């Protein structure tokens, strides 16, 4: 596999899981009887994308494998539903609360309540902005700024540094949308002939991505677009449909760079309709539950664990497709 894997300066997961493996075996009571079933409350963003479906599957299957009593709640991309779910986990007295925050802000009060109740919190996939970092034990997820940088570098390679970019932004206020844009614009600033000429949120969904791309193609300067940067593959796949309905060849007339690395993106690359997908690994279940079990055992864990990811170009799609797990 010639995937260009870029290793983050992350905690070595082997070392970490090695450490946690030692910790987990220490979770048994003195008389060596298994301790009570671990009860974990998990609030998930929703079911908005292929990435999210794979992420949920990874979490649920890992919990089942470990015999964890998982209380799972789908927030349907609404922050108030996540806050409600976290409050109910506190009332149930779960051992650990984990969640993927739909947006960065607004969670401080309920996290204070969890801390007061003595229930540790682990962030999965996305981060929150809080004044007190002790409100959560660990955040495991991607480096979204780096994903944005990689996407912009791929745009520069595809266009020789001459790009008028239409941007499909993720969910407004979410960490991936904010940070992918930040990283993308940081690299764009190095190329005087690369600029974003239109930008709008498609909320990480395929349907909204199609709708916004239709609007982009009706704009007075639509003819200038030569690149689409989509914050996730689902919006890119919706945009591809919109382009084809408008008689535009996706991946040819307009180059497309997106993020996630879901199966649909590899199929689109194989068909020449997508040019690059920057991987964002949803299969967090095993690492997440290593951390949750360590936290439940009262052990120290790193405050930040960055997942390992790569970048895939069209030429790699056919070989990679059979290996994709999501
Ligand atoms: C990224 C994740 C994002 C994906 C989208 O870690 O939070 O949310 O990129 C998903 O596909 O909707």
mmCIF file of C-alpha atoms and ligand atoms in Angstrom:
data_model
loop_
_atom_site.group_PDB
_atom_site.id
_atom_site.type_symbol
_atom_site.label_atom_id
_atom_site.label_comp_id
_atom_site.label_asym_id
_atom_site.label_seq_id
_atom_site.Cartn_x
_atom_site.Cartn_y
_atom_site.Cartn_z
ATOM 1 C CA UNK A 1 0.000 0.000 0.000
ATOM 2 C CA UNK A 2 1.645 3.246 -1.054
ATOM 3 C CA UNK A 3 -0.522 5.340 1.207
ATOM 4 C CA UNK A 4 1.441 8.439 2.192
ATOM 5 C CA UNK A 5 1.003 7.972 5.910
ATOM 6 C CA UNK A 6 1.785 11.034 7.903
ATOM 7 C CA UNK A 7 2.471 10.288 11.518
ATOM 8 C CA UNK A 8 1.453 12.988 13.937
ATOM 9 C CA UNK A 9 3.580 13.968 16.885
ATOM 10 C CA UNK A 10 1.061 11.913 18.821
ATOM 11 C CA UNK A 11 1.434 9.810 21.873
ATOM 12 C CA UNK A 12 2.631 6.448 20.532
ATOM 13 C CA UNK A 13 -0.586 4.476 20.624
ATOM 14 C CA UNK A 14 1.383 1.257 20.950
ATOM 15 C CA UNK A 15 3.092 2.648 24.047
ATOM 16 C CA UNK A 16 -0.175 4.100 25.276
ATOM 17 C CA UNK A 17 -2.166 0.898 24.751
ATOM 18 C CA UNK A 18 0.745 -1.003 26.283
ATOM 19 C CA UNK A 19 0.503 1.243 29.336
ATOM 20 C CA UNK A 20 -3.299 0.983 29.377
ATOM 21 C CA UNK A 21 -3.148 -2.807 28.902
ATOM 22 C CA UNK A 22 -1.149 -2.921 32.106
ATOM 23 C CA UNK A 23 -3.637 -0.583 33.759
ATOM 24 C CA UNK A 24 -6.703 -2.525 32.594
ATOM 25 C CA UNK A 25 -5.406 -5.827 34.033
ATOM 26 C CA UNK A 26 -5.142 -3.897 37.290
ATOM 27 C CA UNK A 27 -8.909 -3.227 37.192
ATOM 28 C CA UNK A 28 -9.773 -6.440 39.075
ATOM 29 C CA UNK A 29 -10.690 -6.352 42.783
ATOM 30 C CA UNK A 30 -8.095 -7.483 45.351
ATOM 31 C CA UNK A 31 -9.731 -10.935 45.703
ATOM 32 C CA UNK A 32 -9.207 -11.282 41.919
ATOM 33 C CA UNK A 33 -12.994 -11.413 41.271
ATOM 34 C CA UNK A 34 -14.006 -9.420 38.122
ATOM 35 C CA UNK A 35 -15.142 -5.934 39.073
ATOM 36 C CA UNK A 36 -18.722 -4.777 38.220
ATOM 37 C CA UNK A 37 -19.663 -4.166 34.565
ATOM 38 C CA UNK A 38 -18.371 -0.806 33.369
ATOM 39 C CA UNK A 39 -21.283 1.551 32.611
ATOM 40 C CA UNK A 40 -20.512 4.186 29.950
ATOM 41 C CA UNK A 41 -22.823 6.932 28.684
ATOM 42 C CA UNK A 42 -22.037 7.963 25.098
ATOM 43 C CA UNK A 43 -23.647 10.931 23.321
ATOM 44 C CA UNK A 44 -23.080 10.768 19.551
ATOM 45 C CA UNK A 45 -23.426 13.783 17.199
ATOM 46 C CA UNK A 46 -25.969 12.056 14.954
ATOM 47 C CA UNK A 47 -26.009 9.916 11.808
ATOM 48 C CA UNK A 48 -25.223 12.684 9.283
ATOM 49 C CA UNK A 49 -22.511 10.991 7.230
ATOM 50 C CA UNK A 50 -20.810 7.769 6.238
ATOM 51 C CA UNK A 51 -17.998 8.752 8.560
ATOM 52 C CA UNK A 52 -20.403 9.022 11.507
ATOM 53 C CA UNK A 53 -21.994 5.649 10.752
ATOM 54 C CA UNK A 54 -18.555 4.001 10.780
ATOM 55 C CA UNK A 55 -17.632 5.840 13.982
ATOM 56 C CA UNK A 56 -20.812 4.673 15.738
ATOM 57 C CA UNK A 57 -20.280 1.093 14.565
ATOM 58 C CA UNK A 58 -16.702 1.132 15.882
ATOM 59 C CA UNK A 59 -17.835 2.392 19.301
ATOM 60 C CA UNK A 60 -20.793 0.014 19.680
ATOM 61 C CA UNK A 61 -18.888 -3.070 18.504
ATOM 62 C CA UNK A 62 -15.937 -2.349 20.780
ATOM 63 C CA UNK A 63 -18.220 -1.849 23.784
ATOM 64 C CA UNK A 64 -19.957 -5.165 23.061
ATOM 65 C CA UNK A 65 -16.587 -6.916 22.657
ATOM 66 C CA UNK A 66 -15.466 -5.630 26.066
ATOM 67 C CA UNK A 67 -18.750 -6.349 27.846
ATOM 68 C CA UNK A 68 -19.287 -2.664 28.585
ATOM 69 C CA UNK A 69 -22.833 -1.567 29.476
ATOM 70 C CA UNK A 70 -23.075 1.194 26.816
ATOM 71 C CA UNK A 71 -25.886 3.769 27.152
ATOM 72 C CA UNK A 72 -25.846 5.255 23.620
ATOM 73 C CA UNK A 73 -27.708 8.401 22.588
ATOM 74 C CA UNK A 74 -27.976 9.897 19.042
ATOM 75 C CA UNK A 75 -28.330 13.706 19.295
ATOM 76 C CA UNK A 76 -29.501 14.180 15.682
ATOM 77 C CA UNK A 77 -26.908 16.994 15.376
ATOM 78 C CA UNK A 78 -28.612 19.059 18.094
ATOM 79 C CA UNK A 79 -26.535 20.407 20.987
ATOM 80 C CA UNK A 80 -29.540 20.569 23.330
ATOM 81 C CA UNK A 81 -30.027 16.813 22.863
ATOM 82 C CA UNK A 82 -26.407 16.160 23.817
ATOM 83 C CA UNK A 83 -26.697 18.282 26.958
ATOM 84 C CA UNK A 84 -29.910 16.439 27.890
ATOM 85 C CA UNK A 85 -28.238 13.056 27.325
ATOM 86 C CA UNK A 86 -25.214 14.005 29.451
ATOM 87 C CA UNK A 87 -27.542 15.155 32.250
ATOM 88 C CA UNK A 88 -29.349 11.826 32.135
ATOM 89 C CA UNK A 89 -26.047 9.940 32.281
ATOM 90 C CA UNK A 90 -25.169 11.944 35.398
ATOM 91 C CA UNK A 91 -28.567 11.092 36.931
ATOM 92 C CA UNK A 92 -28.030 7.401 36.108
ATOM 93 C CA UNK A 93 -24.641 7.567 37.828
ATOM 94 C CA UNK A 94 -22.685 6.038 34.943
ATOM 95 C CA UNK A 95 -18.993 5.320 35.524
ATOM 96 C CA UNK A 96 -17.685 7.380 32.572
ATOM 97 C CA UNK A 97 -19.282 9.823 30.120
ATOM 98 C CA UNK A 98 -17.909 10.030 26.572
ATOM 99 C CA UNK A 99 -19.190 12.188 23.725
ATOM 100 C CA UNK A 100 -18.422 13.762 20.363
ATOM 101 C CA UNK A 101 -19.531 17.410 20.764
ATOM 102 C CA UNK A 102 -21.569 18.641 17.798
ATOM 103 C CA UNK A 103 -20.179 22.167 18.299
ATOM 104 C CA UNK A 104 -17.230 23.535 20.300
ATOM 105 C CA UNK A 105 -19.031 25.831 22.743
ATOM 106 C CA UNK A 106 -21.929 25.619 25.233
ATOM 107 C CA UNK A 107 -20.909 22.457 27.101
ATOM 108 C CA UNK A 108 -19.092 24.042 30.070
ATOM 109 C CA UNK A 109 -22.096 24.067 32.504
ATOM 110 C CA UNK A 110 -23.022 20.424 31.989
ATOM 111 C CA UNK A 111 -19.361 19.382 32.186
ATOM 112 C CA UNK A 112 -19.128 21.241 35.527
ATOM 113 C CA UNK A 113 -22.147 19.178 36.686
ATOM 114 C CA UNK A 114 -20.406 15.938 35.628
ATOM 115 C CA UNK A 115 -17.247 16.994 37.485
ATOM 116 C CA UNK A 116 -19.293 17.829 40.605
ATOM 117 C CA UNK A 117 -20.911 14.375 40.362
ATOM 118 C CA UNK A 118 -17.421 12.837 40.197
ATOM 119 C CA UNK A 119 -18.027 11.325 36.729
ATOM 120 C CA UNK A 120 -14.993 11.555 34.408
ATOM 121 C CA UNK A 121 -15.536 12.678 30.797
ATOM 122 C CA UNK A 122 -13.667 11.596 27.652
ATOM 123 C CA UNK A 123 -14.040 13.488 24.339
ATOM 124 C CA UNK A 124 -14.206 11.372 21.174
ATOM 125 C CA UNK A 125 -13.620 12.757 17.654
ATOM 126 C CA UNK A 126 -14.281 16.455 18.352
ATOM 127 C CA UNK A 127 -13.123 18.900 21.037
ATOM 128 C CA UNK A 128 -14.889 21.534 23.128
ATOM 129 C CA UNK A 129 -13.764 25.033 24.115
ATOM 130 C CA UNK A 130 -13.796 25.243 27.934
ATOM 131 C CA UNK A 131 -12.046 27.527 30.452
ATOM 132 C CA UNK A 132 -11.055 24.556 32.639
ATOM 133 C CA UNK A 133 -9.211 21.731 30.803
ATOM 134 C CA UNK A 134 -9.774 19.419 33.796
ATOM 135 C CA UNK A 135 -13.457 19.192 32.747
ATOM 136 C CA UNK A 136 -12.438 16.284 30.526
ATOM 137 C CA UNK A 137 -9.751 13.642 31.055
ATOM 138 C CA UNK A 138 -8.781 13.149 27.402
ATOM 139 C CA UNK A 139 -9.660 14.151 23.832
ATOM 140 C CA UNK A 140 -8.992 11.438 21.235
ATOM 141 C CA UNK A 141 -9.459 12.537 17.637
ATOM 142 C CA UNK A 142 -7.879 13.869 14.479
ATOM 143 C CA UNK A 143 -5.814 16.999 14.021
ATOM 144 C CA UNK A 144 -8.344 18.883 11.873
ATOM 145 C CA UNK A 145 -6.013 21.819 11.229
ATOM 146 C CA UNK A 146 -3.483 19.394 9.747
ATOM 147 C CA UNK A 147 -6.239 17.842 7.611
ATOM 148 C CA UNK A 148 -7.022 21.327 6.245
ATOM 149 C CA UNK A 149 -3.333 21.962 5.496
ATOM 150 C CA UNK A 150 -3.079 18.653 3.631
ATOM 151 C CA UNK A 151 -6.170 19.457 1.573
ATOM 152 C CA UNK A 152 -4.734 22.828 0.504
ATOM 153 C CA UNK A 153 -1.377 21.252 -0.381
ATOM 154 C CA UNK A 154 -3.235 18.785 -2.610
ATOM 155 C CA UNK A 155 -5.109 21.681 -4.281
ATOM 156 C CA UNK A 156 -1.765 23.385 -5.002
ATOM 157 C CA UNK A 157 -0.409 20.166 -6.521
ATOM 158 C CA UNK A 158 -3.523 19.652 -8.678
ATOM 159 C CA UNK A 159 -3.637 23.218 -10.020
ATOM 160 C CA UNK A 160 -0.006 24.348 -10.073
ATOM 161 C CA UNK A 161 -0.997 26.979 -7.494
ATOM 162 C CA UNK A 162 -3.720 28.635 -9.596
ATOM 163 C CA UNK A 163 -7.076 27.938 -7.939
ATOM 164 C CA UNK A 164 -10.449 29.640 -7.558
ATOM 165 C CA UNK A 165 -11.927 27.522 -4.814
ATOM 166 C CA UNK A 166 -15.565 26.894 -3.920
ATOM 167 C CA UNK A 167 -15.667 25.662 -0.314
ATOM 168 C CA UNK A 168 -18.327 23.413 1.234
ATOM 169 C CA UNK A 169 -17.939 24.003 4.979
ATOM 170 C CA UNK A 170 -18.953 21.469 7.654
ATOM 171 C CA UNK A 171 -21.412 22.058 10.488
ATOM 172 C CA UNK A 172 -21.187 25.706 11.599
ATOM 173 C CA UNK A 173 -19.421 25.989 14.965
ATOM 174 C CA UNK A 174 -18.064 22.434 14.917
ATOM 175 C CA UNK A 175 -14.371 21.802 15.616
ATOM 176 C CA UNK A 176 -13.746 20.032 12.283
ATOM 177 C CA UNK A 177 -15.336 22.860 10.279
ATOM 178 C CA UNK A 178 -13.471 25.610 12.162
ATOM 179 C CA UNK A 179 -10.097 23.869 12.150
ATOM 180 C CA UNK A 180 -10.162 22.407 8.645
ATOM 181 C CA UNK A 181 -10.866 25.914 7.340
ATOM 182 C CA UNK A 182 -8.063 27.307 9.497
ATOM 183 C CA UNK A 183 -5.504 24.803 8.181
ATOM 184 C CA UNK A 184 -6.691 25.189 4.586
ATOM 185 C CA UNK A 185 -6.416 28.984 4.677
ATOM 186 C CA UNK A 186 -2.996 28.830 6.388
ATOM 187 C CA UNK A 187 -1.550 26.990 3.372
ATOM 188 C CA UNK A 188 -3.619 28.952 0.806
ATOM 189 C CA UNK A 189 -1.910 32.117 2.106
ATOM 190 C CA UNK A 190 1.372 30.812 0.656
ATOM 191 C CA UNK A 191 -0.056 30.828 -2.906
ATOM 192 C CA UNK A 192 -0.953 34.298 -4.286
ATOM 193 C CA UNK A 193 -2.974 32.765 -7.157
ATOM 194 C CA UNK A 194 -5.075 30.508 -4.945
ATOM 195 C CA UNK A 195 -8.214 31.975 -3.364
ATOM 196 C CA UNK A 196 -11.574 30.930 -1.982
ATOM 197 C CA UNK A 197 -14.189 32.685 -4.146
ATOM 198 C CA UNK A 198 -17.275 31.193 -2.484
ATOM 199 C CA UNK A 199 -17.891 29.387 0.801
ATOM 200 C CA UNK A 200 -21.022 28.045 2.499
ATOM 201 C CA UNK A 201 -21.943 25.325 5.009
ATOM 202 C CA UNK A 202 -23.355 22.034 3.766
ATOM 203 C CA UNK A 203 -23.634 20.747 7.371
ATOM 204 C CA UNK A 204 -21.589 17.611 6.535
ATOM 205 C CA UNK A 205 -24.544 16.038 4.710
ATOM 206 C CA UNK A 206 -24.767 14.806 1.095
ATOM 207 C CA UNK A 207 -28.174 16.437 0.521
ATOM 208 C CA UNK A 208 -27.058 19.860 1.715
ATOM 209 C CA UNK A 209 -23.764 19.532 -0.162
ATOM 210 C CA UNK A 210 -25.721 19.014 -3.404
ATOM 211 C CA UNK A 211 -28.045 21.943 -2.650
ATOM 212 C CA UNK A 212 -25.196 24.374 -1.907
ATOM 213 C CA UNK A 213 -23.212 23.250 -4.968
ATOM 214 C CA UNK A 214 -26.313 23.939 -7.117
ATOM 215 C CA UNK A 215 -26.346 27.464 -5.696
ATOM 216 C CA UNK A 216 -22.581 27.881 -6.316
ATOM 217 C CA UNK A 217 -23.114 26.894 -9.968
ATOM 218 C CA UNK A 218 -25.802 29.566 -10.361
ATOM 219 C CA UNK A 219 -23.523 32.346 -8.985
ATOM 220 C CA UNK A 220 -22.404 35.075 -11.463
ATOM 221 C CA UNK A 221 -18.741 33.975 -11.102
ATOM 222 C CA UNK A 222 -19.506 30.231 -11.280
ATOM 223 C CA UNK A 223 -17.431 29.892 -14.424
ATOM 224 C CA UNK A 224 -14.310 30.855 -12.450
ATOM 225 C CA UNK A 225 -14.519 27.827 -10.124
ATOM 226 C CA UNK A 226 -11.790 25.277 -10.911
ATOM 227 C CA UNK A 227 -11.621 23.555 -7.492
ATOM 228 C CA UNK A 228 -14.136 22.350 -4.915
ATOM 229 C CA UNK A 229 -12.835 21.878 -1.353
ATOM 230 C CA UNK A 230 -15.404 19.923 0.692
ATOM 231 C CA UNK A 231 -14.910 19.503 4.452
ATOM 232 C CA UNK A 232 -16.188 15.932 4.121
ATOM 233 C CA UNK A 233 -16.713 13.291 1.451
ATOM 234 C CA UNK A 234 -20.503 13.194 1.877
ATOM 235 C CA UNK A 235 -20.853 16.841 0.845
ATOM 236 C CA UNK A 236 -18.411 16.225 -2.033
ATOM 237 C CA UNK A 237 -20.538 13.297 -3.267
ATOM 238 C CA UNK A 238 -23.623 15.526 -3.203
ATOM 239 C CA UNK A 239 -21.714 18.215 -5.093
ATOM 240 C CA UNK A 240 -20.636 15.668 -7.720
ATOM 241 C CA UNK A 241 -24.317 14.930 -8.392
ATOM 242 C CA UNK A 242 -25.033 18.656 -8.763
ATOM 243 C CA UNK A 243 -22.108 19.116 -11.169
ATOM 244 C CA UNK A 244 -23.191 16.197 -13.365
ATOM 245 C CA UNK A 245 -26.777 17.496 -13.492
ATOM 246 C CA UNK A 246 -25.332 20.817 -14.689
ATOM 247 C CA UNK A 247 -23.287 19.124 -17.428
ATOM 248 C CA UNK A 248 -19.975 19.650 -15.614
ATOM 249 C CA UNK A 249 -17.378 16.842 -15.403
ATOM 250 C CA UNK A 250 -16.513 16.450 -11.670
ATOM 251 C CA UNK A 251 -12.787 15.780 -11.097
ATOM 252 C CA UNK A 252 -12.011 17.138 -14.569
ATOM 253 C CA UNK A 253 -13.689 20.519 -15.200
ATOM 254 C CA UNK A 254 -13.668 21.139 -11.454
ATOM 255 C CA UNK A 255 -11.037 19.331 -9.345
ATOM 256 C CA UNK A 256 -12.375 18.028 -6.032
ATOM 257 C CA UNK A 257 -10.507 17.606 -2.748
ATOM 258 C CA UNK A 258 -12.429 16.362 0.307
ATOM 259 C CA UNK A 259 -11.821 14.854 3.741
ATOM 260 C CA UNK A 260 -12.782 11.590 5.514
ATOM 261 C CA UNK A 261 -11.724 8.733 3.222
ATOM 262 C CA UNK A 262 -15.058 6.876 3.201
ATOM 263 C CA UNK A 263 -15.681 4.098 0.690
ATOM 264 C CA UNK A 264 -17.852 6.350 -1.503
ATOM 265 C CA UNK A 265 -14.887 8.691 -1.971
ATOM 266 C CA UNK A 266 -12.676 5.837 -3.177
ATOM 267 C CA UNK A 267 -15.382 4.728 -5.603
ATOM 268 C CA UNK A 268 -15.677 8.306 -6.917
ATOM 269 C CA UNK A 269 -11.885 8.533 -7.288
ATOM 270 C CA UNK A 270 -11.856 5.214 -9.155
ATOM 271 C CA UNK A 271 -14.479 6.721 -11.521
ATOM 272 C CA UNK A 272 -12.323 9.830 -11.978
ATOM 273 C CA UNK A 273 -14.947 12.080 -10.326
ATOM 274 C CA UNK A 274 -12.981 12.960 -7.178
ATOM 275 C CA UNK A 275 -9.256 13.801 -7.080
ATOM 276 C CA UNK A 276 -8.126 13.468 -3.463
ATOM 277 C CA UNK A 277 -9.544 12.434 -0.097
ATOM 278 C CA UNK A 278 -7.667 13.331 3.094
ATOM 279 C CA UNK A 279 -8.242 10.499 5.574
ATOM 280 C CA UNK A 280 -10.006 11.164 8.888
ATOM 281 C CA UNK A 281 -10.114 7.903 10.817
ATOM 282 C CA UNK A 282 -13.548 7.121 12.410
ATOM 283 C CA UNK A 283 -12.500 3.725 13.811
ATOM 284 C CA UNK A 284 -11.827 5.114 17.282
ATOM 285 C CA UNK A 285 -13.582 2.345 19.274
ATOM 286 C CA UNK A 286 -10.564 0.304 20.440
ATOM 287 C CA UNK A 287 -8.409 3.304 21.427
ATOM 288 C CA UNK A 288 -11.412 5.074 22.977
ATOM 289 C CA UNK A 289 -12.274 2.175 25.262
ATOM 290 C CA UNK A 290 -8.625 1.698 26.249
ATOM 291 C CA UNK A 291 -8.771 5.280 27.504
ATOM 292 C CA UNK A 292 -12.214 4.900 29.114
ATOM 293 C CA UNK A 293 -11.147 1.768 31.004
ATOM 294 C CA UNK A 294 -7.973 3.494 32.215
ATOM 295 C CA UNK A 295 -9.968 6.545 33.345
ATOM 296 C CA UNK A 296 -12.519 4.281 35.103
ATOM 297 C CA UNK A 297 -9.597 2.644 36.943
ATOM 298 C CA UNK A 298 -8.532 6.114 38.107
ATOM 299 C CA UNK A 299 -5.333 6.049 36.106
ATOM 300 C CA UNK A 300 -3.614 9.008 34.449
ATOM 301 C CA UNK A 301 -4.126 9.252 30.646
ATOM 302 C CA UNK A 302 -2.752 11.734 28.081
ATOM 303 C CA UNK A 303 -5.007 14.800 27.767
ATOM 304 C CA UNK A 304 -4.710 14.608 23.980
ATOM 305 C CA UNK A 305 -4.404 11.534 21.712
ATOM 306 C CA UNK A 306 -4.129 12.216 17.965
ATOM 307 C CA UNK A 307 -5.262 9.518 15.522
ATOM 308 C CA UNK A 308 -2.999 8.400 12.663
ATOM 309 C CA UNK A 309 -4.192 9.299 9.128
ATOM 310 C CA UNK A 310 -3.090 9.499 5.504
ATOM 311 C CA UNK A 311 -3.897 11.163 2.167
ATOM 312 C CA UNK A 312 -5.223 9.234 -0.838
ATOM 313 C CA UNK A 313 -5.007 10.336 -4.475
ATOM 314 C CA UNK A 314 -6.932 9.031 -7.482
ATOM 315 C CA UNK A 315 -4.039 6.767 -8.557
ATOM 316 C CA UNK A 316 -4.279 4.832 -5.272
ATOM 317 C CA UNK A 317 -8.054 4.364 -5.214
ATOM 318 C CA UNK A 318 -8.423 1.028 -7.045
ATOM 319 C CA UNK A 319 -5.750 -0.693 -4.938
ATOM 320 C CA UNK A 320 -7.021 0.782 -1.677
ATOM 321 C CA UNK A 321 -10.768 0.228 -2.182
ATOM 322 C CA UNK A 322 -10.833 -3.483 -1.199
ATOM 323 C CA UNK A 323 -8.931 -2.677 1.988
ATOM 324 C CA UNK A 324 -11.203 0.089 3.225
ATOM 325 C CA UNK A 325 -12.975 -0.780 6.475
ATOM 326 C CA UNK A 326 -15.518 2.068 6.182
HETATM 327 C C1 LIG B 1 -14.509 14.426 11.870
HETATM 328 C C2 LIG B 1 -16.006 14.265 12.092
HETATM 329 C C3 LIG B 1 -16.758 14.848 10.949
HETATM 330 C C4 LIG B 1 -16.531 14.106 9.622
HETATM 331 C C5 LIG B 1 -17.876 14.226 9.010
HETATM 332 O O1 LIG B 1 -13.799 13.828 12.908
HETATM 333 O O2 LIG B 1 -16.381 14.926 13.293
HETATM 334 O O3 LIG B 1 -18.156 14.748 11.241
HETATM 335 O O4 LIG B 1 -15.516 14.667 8.840
HETATM 336 C C6 LIG B 1 -18.768 13.959 10.198
HETATM 337 O O5 LIG B 1 -18.126 13.329 7.953
HETATM 338 O O6 LIG B 1 -20.062 14.345 9.956
#
